[in-house]
Amino acid sequence: GNSVTQMEGPVTLSEEAFLTINCTYTATGYPSLFWYVQYPGEGLQLLLKATKADDKGSNKGFEATYRKETTSFHLEKGSVQVSDSAVYFCALREETSGSRLTFGEGTQLTVNP
Amino acid sequence: DAGVIQSPRHEVTEMGQEVTLRCKPISGHDYLFWYRQTMMRGLELLIYFNNNVPIDDSGMPEDRFSAKMPNASFSTLKIQPSEPRDSAVYFCASSFVGVGYTFGSGTRLTVV
């Protein structure tokens, strides 16, 4: 079946540090890949997505590239801010699963000033 | 669009009572999902609907949980009777094929 594995948290960084959150996946077909972000007390929000191999999703300074050869979709940001503190979820959607997403466990990020 | 609307935002109830959580999806979305989030178990898919029809309820923990979607603009998740281990944040999300989910703000349920 489908699965998503994220690097374990929590991750603690200082402001302006470089961020990488690893995400790898297992899928039988050609999934679309997503990153969602959850700020404290809120629901998950779509951060970025990529629908085919070598696509790069980007938003708010975050980027992730769909790497089919390594089945990965790592999230990166060059310079994090305190306001980026949140939980980040990697997810995939198989072509055959309609709209259903498979989520990773989530990675808690804390950015200190 | 107001997004996915959930009510209530917070619910505190006594063990054994019936609890009903409500969700209004985004107009035009044909998928609706109910999730439960806890520190111990993370984000769990409970059930999802397509065009108001339940497609997969394998995540519903036990018979005390039930969900309905009587029309395209409303869904409920009911717990009867409630137990302290049901305490969690319950999220509703809606989607259209090819588009990512839009989540509601959640209902924080506390069963004492």
Coordinates of C-alpha atoms in Angstrom, one line a residue:
Chain A
G1 CA 0.0 0.0 0.0
N2 CA 0.9 3.7 0.0
S3 CA 2.9 5.2 2.8
V4 CA 4.8 8.4 3.6
T5 CA 7.7 8.6 6.0
Q6 CA 8.9 11.9 7.4
M7 CA 12.0 12.7 9.4
E8 CA 11.3 12.5 13.1
G9 CA 10.9 15.7 15.1
P10 CA 10.9 17.9 16.8
V11 CA 13.3 20.1 14.9
T12 CA 14.6 23.3 16.6
L13 CA 16.4 26.0 14.6
S14 CA 17.5 29.5 15.1
E15 CA 16.0 32.2 13.0
E16 CA 17.6 32.5 9.5
A17 CA 18.9 28.9 9.6
F18 CA 18.5 26.6 6.7
L19 CA 15.6 24.0 6.9
T20 CA 15.3 20.6 5.5
I21 CA 12.5 18.2 6.4
N22 CA 12.9 14.8 4.8
C23 CA 10.0 12.9 3.2
T24 CA 10.1 9.7 1.4
Y25 CA 7.2 7.7 0.0
T26 CA 6.0 4.3 -1.2
A27 CA 3.4 4.2 -3.9
T28 CA 2.3 1.7 -6.6
G29 CA 1.7 4.3 -9.3
Y30 CA 2.6 7.9 -10.0
P31 CA 1.3 9.9 -7.1
S32 CA 0.9 13.6 -6.6
L33 CA 2.9 14.9 -3.6
F34 CA 2.0 17.6 -1.1
W35 CA 3.3 19.5 2.0
Y36 CA 0.8 20.8 4.5
V37 CA 1.4 23.1 7.4
Q38 CA -0.5 23.2 10.7
Y39 CA -0.1 26.3 12.9
P40 CA -1.0 26.0 16.6
G41 CA -4.7 25.8 17.1
E42 CA -5.5 25.6 13.4
G43 CA -6.3 23.0 10.7
L44 CA -3.8 21.9 8.1
Q45 CA -3.2 24.2 5.2
L46 CA -1.8 23.3 1.8
L47 CA 1.7 24.7 1.6
L48 CA 2.9 23.4 -1.8
K49 CA 2.4 20.5 -4.2
A50 CA 4.0 18.7 -7.2
T51 CA 2.1 16.4 -9.6
K52 CA 4.9 14.7 -11.6
A53 CA 8.5 13.8 -11.4
D54 CA 11.0 16.6 -11.4
D55 CA 8.3 19.2 -10.6
K56 CA 9.2 21.8 -8.0
G57 CA 6.5 23.1 -5.7
S58 CA 7.2 26.4 -4.0
N59 CA 5.4 28.8 -1.7
K60 CA 6.3 31.4 1.0
G61 CA 10.0 30.6 0.5
F62 CA 9.5 26.9 0.9
E63 CA 10.5 24.5 -1.9
A64 CA 10.2 20.8 -2.6
T65 CA 11.2 18.8 -5.6
Y66 CA 9.5 15.6 -6.7
R67 CA 12.4 13.0 -7.0
K68 CA 11.0 9.8 -8.5
E69 CA 14.4 8.1 -8.5
T70 CA 14.8 8.5 -4.8
T71 CA 11.0 8.5 -4.0
S72 CA 11.5 11.7 -2.1
F73 CA 9.9 15.1 -1.6
H74 CA 12.1 16.9 0.9
L75 CA 10.9 20.3 2.1
E76 CA 13.5 23.1 2.2
K77 CA 13.7 26.8 3.1
G78 CA 16.8 28.9 3.0
S79 CA 16.1 31.2 6.0
V80 CA 13.4 30.3 8.5
Q81 CA 11.5 32.8 10.6
V82 CA 9.9 32.5 14.0
S83 CA 6.6 32.5 12.3
D84 CA 7.4 29.3 10.5
S85 CA 7.1 27.4 13.7
A86 CA 4.4 24.8 13.0
V87 CA 3.9 21.1 12.3
Y88 CA 4.7 20.1 8.7
F89 CA 3.0 17.1 7.0
C90 CA 4.1 15.4 3.8
A91 CA 1.3 13.6 1.9
L92 CA 0.7 11.7 -1.3
R93 CA -2.3 11.1 -3.5
E94 CA -2.4 8.1 -5.8
E95 CA -4.1 8.5 -9.2
T96 CA -6.4 5.7 -8.4
S97 CA -7.4 6.9 -5.0
G98 CA -9.7 9.7 -6.1
S99 CA -9.1 12.6 -3.7
R100 CA -7.8 10.6 -0.7
L101 CA -4.5 11.6 0.7
T102 CA -2.0 9.5 2.7
F103 CA -0.3 11.6 5.3
G104 CA 3.1 11.3 7.1
E105 CA 3.4 11.5 10.8
G106 CA 4.2 15.2 10.8
T107 CA 7.3 17.1 11.9
Q108 CA 7.2 19.7 14.6
L109 CA 9.4 22.7 13.8
T110 CA 10.3 25.4 16.4
V111 CA 12.3 28.4 15.3
N112 CA 13.9 30.5 18.1
P113 CA 14.7 34.2 17.7
Chain B
D1 CA -15.9 31.3 0.1
A2 CA -15.9 30.9 3.9
G3 CA -13.9 27.6 3.7
V4 CA -14.8 24.5 5.6
I5 CA -16.9 25.3 8.6
Q6 CA -16.9 23.1 11.7
S7 CA -18.9 23.5 14.8
P8 CA -18.6 23.7 17.7
R9 CA -14.9 24.8 18.1
H10 CA -14.8 23.3 21.5
E11 CA -16.9 20.7 23.2
V12 CA -16.6 19.5 26.8
T13 CA -18.9 16.7 27.8
E14 CA -19.3 14.0 30.4
M15 CA -18.5 10.4 29.8
G16 CA -21.5 8.6 28.4
Q17 CA -23.1 11.5 26.7
E18 CA -23.8 11.8 23.0
V19 CA -21.6 14.2 21.1
T20 CA -22.4 15.5 17.6
L21 CA -19.8 17.3 15.5
R22 CA -20.8 19.2 12.4
C23 CA -19.2 20.2 9.2
K24 CA -20.1 22.3 6.2
P25 CA -17.8 21.6 3.2
I26 CA -16.9 24.0 0.5
S27 CA -19.6 24.4 -2.1
G28 CA -18.8 22.2 -5.2
H29 CA -16.4 19.9 -3.4
D30 CA -17.4 16.3 -3.8
Y31 CA -15.2 14.6 -1.2
L32 CA -15.5 15.0 2.5
F33 CA -13.1 13.6 5.1
W34 CA -13.3 13.2 8.9
Y35 CA -9.9 13.0 10.8
R36 CA -9.0 12.7 14.4
Q37 CA -5.8 14.1 15.7
T38 CA -4.1 13.2 19.0
M39 CA -0.6 13.5 20.4
M40 CA -0.3 9.7 20.7
R41 CA -1.7 8.6 17.4
G42 CA -1.2 11.6 15.2
L43 CA -3.7 12.3 12.3
E44 CA -6.1 9.4 11.7
L45 CA -8.6 9.2 8.8
L46 CA -11.9 8.1 10.3
I47 CA -14.2 8.0 7.2
Y48 CA -14.7 9.7 3.9
F49 CA -17.5 10.4 1.5
N50 CA -17.7 10.9 -2.2
N51 CA -20.9 12.6 -3.5
N52 CA -22.5 12.1 -0.1
V53 CA -21.8 8.3 -0.1
P54 CA -19.5 6.8 2.5
I55 CA -16.6 5.2 0.7
D56 CA -14.3 4.0 3.4
D57 CA -15.2 3.8 7.1
S58 CA -12.4 1.4 8.1
G59 CA -10.9 4.1 10.3
M60 CA -13.9 4.5 12.5
P61 CA -12.7 3.1 15.9
E62 CA -15.8 1.3 17.0
D63 CA -19.6 1.2 16.8
R64 CA -19.9 4.2 19.1
F65 CA -18.8 6.3 16.2
S66 CA -21.1 7.1 13.2
A67 CA -21.0 9.6 10.4
K68 CA -23.6 10.9 8.0
M69 CA -23.8 13.1 5.0
P70 CA -27.4 13.8 4.2
N71 CA -26.6 16.3 1.5
A72 CA -23.7 18.0 -0.3
S73 CA -23.5 20.8 2.2
F74 CA -23.6 19.1 5.6
S75 CA -22.0 16.2 7.5
T76 CA -22.1 15.0 11.1
L77 CA -19.9 12.8 13.2
K78 CA -21.6 11.3 16.2
I79 CA -20.1 9.6 19.2
Q80 CA -22.5 7.7 21.5
P81 CA -21.7 7.1 24.2
S82 CA -18.6 9.2 24.5
E83 CA -15.5 8.0 26.5
P84 CA -12.5 9.9 27.9
R85 CA -10.2 8.3 25.3
D86 CA -12.3 10.0 22.5
S87 CA -10.8 13.3 23.6
A88 CA -9.0 14.7 20.5
V89 CA -9.2 17.4 17.9
Y90 CA -11.6 16.3 15.1
F91 CA -11.1 17.8 11.6
C92 CA -13.3 17.9 8.6
A93 CA -11.8 18.4 5.2
S94 CA -13.3 18.7 1.7
S95 CA -11.8 18.4 -1.7
F96 CA -12.5 18.2 -5.4
V97 CA -10.6 15.7 -7.5
G98 CA -7.3 17.1 -8.6
V99 CA -7.3 19.7 -5.8
G100 CA -5.7 19.4 -2.4
Y101 CA -7.8 19.2 0.8
T102 CA -9.2 22.3 2.5
F103 CA -9.4 21.6 6.3
G104 CA -11.7 23.2 8.8
S105 CA -10.4 24.7 12.0
G106 CA -11.3 21.6 14.0
T107 CA -13.4 20.7 17.0
R108 CA -11.5 20.1 20.2
L109 CA -13.4 17.5 22.1
T110 CA -12.8 16.9 25.8
V111 CA -14.7 14.0 27.5
V112 CA -14.4 14.1 31.3

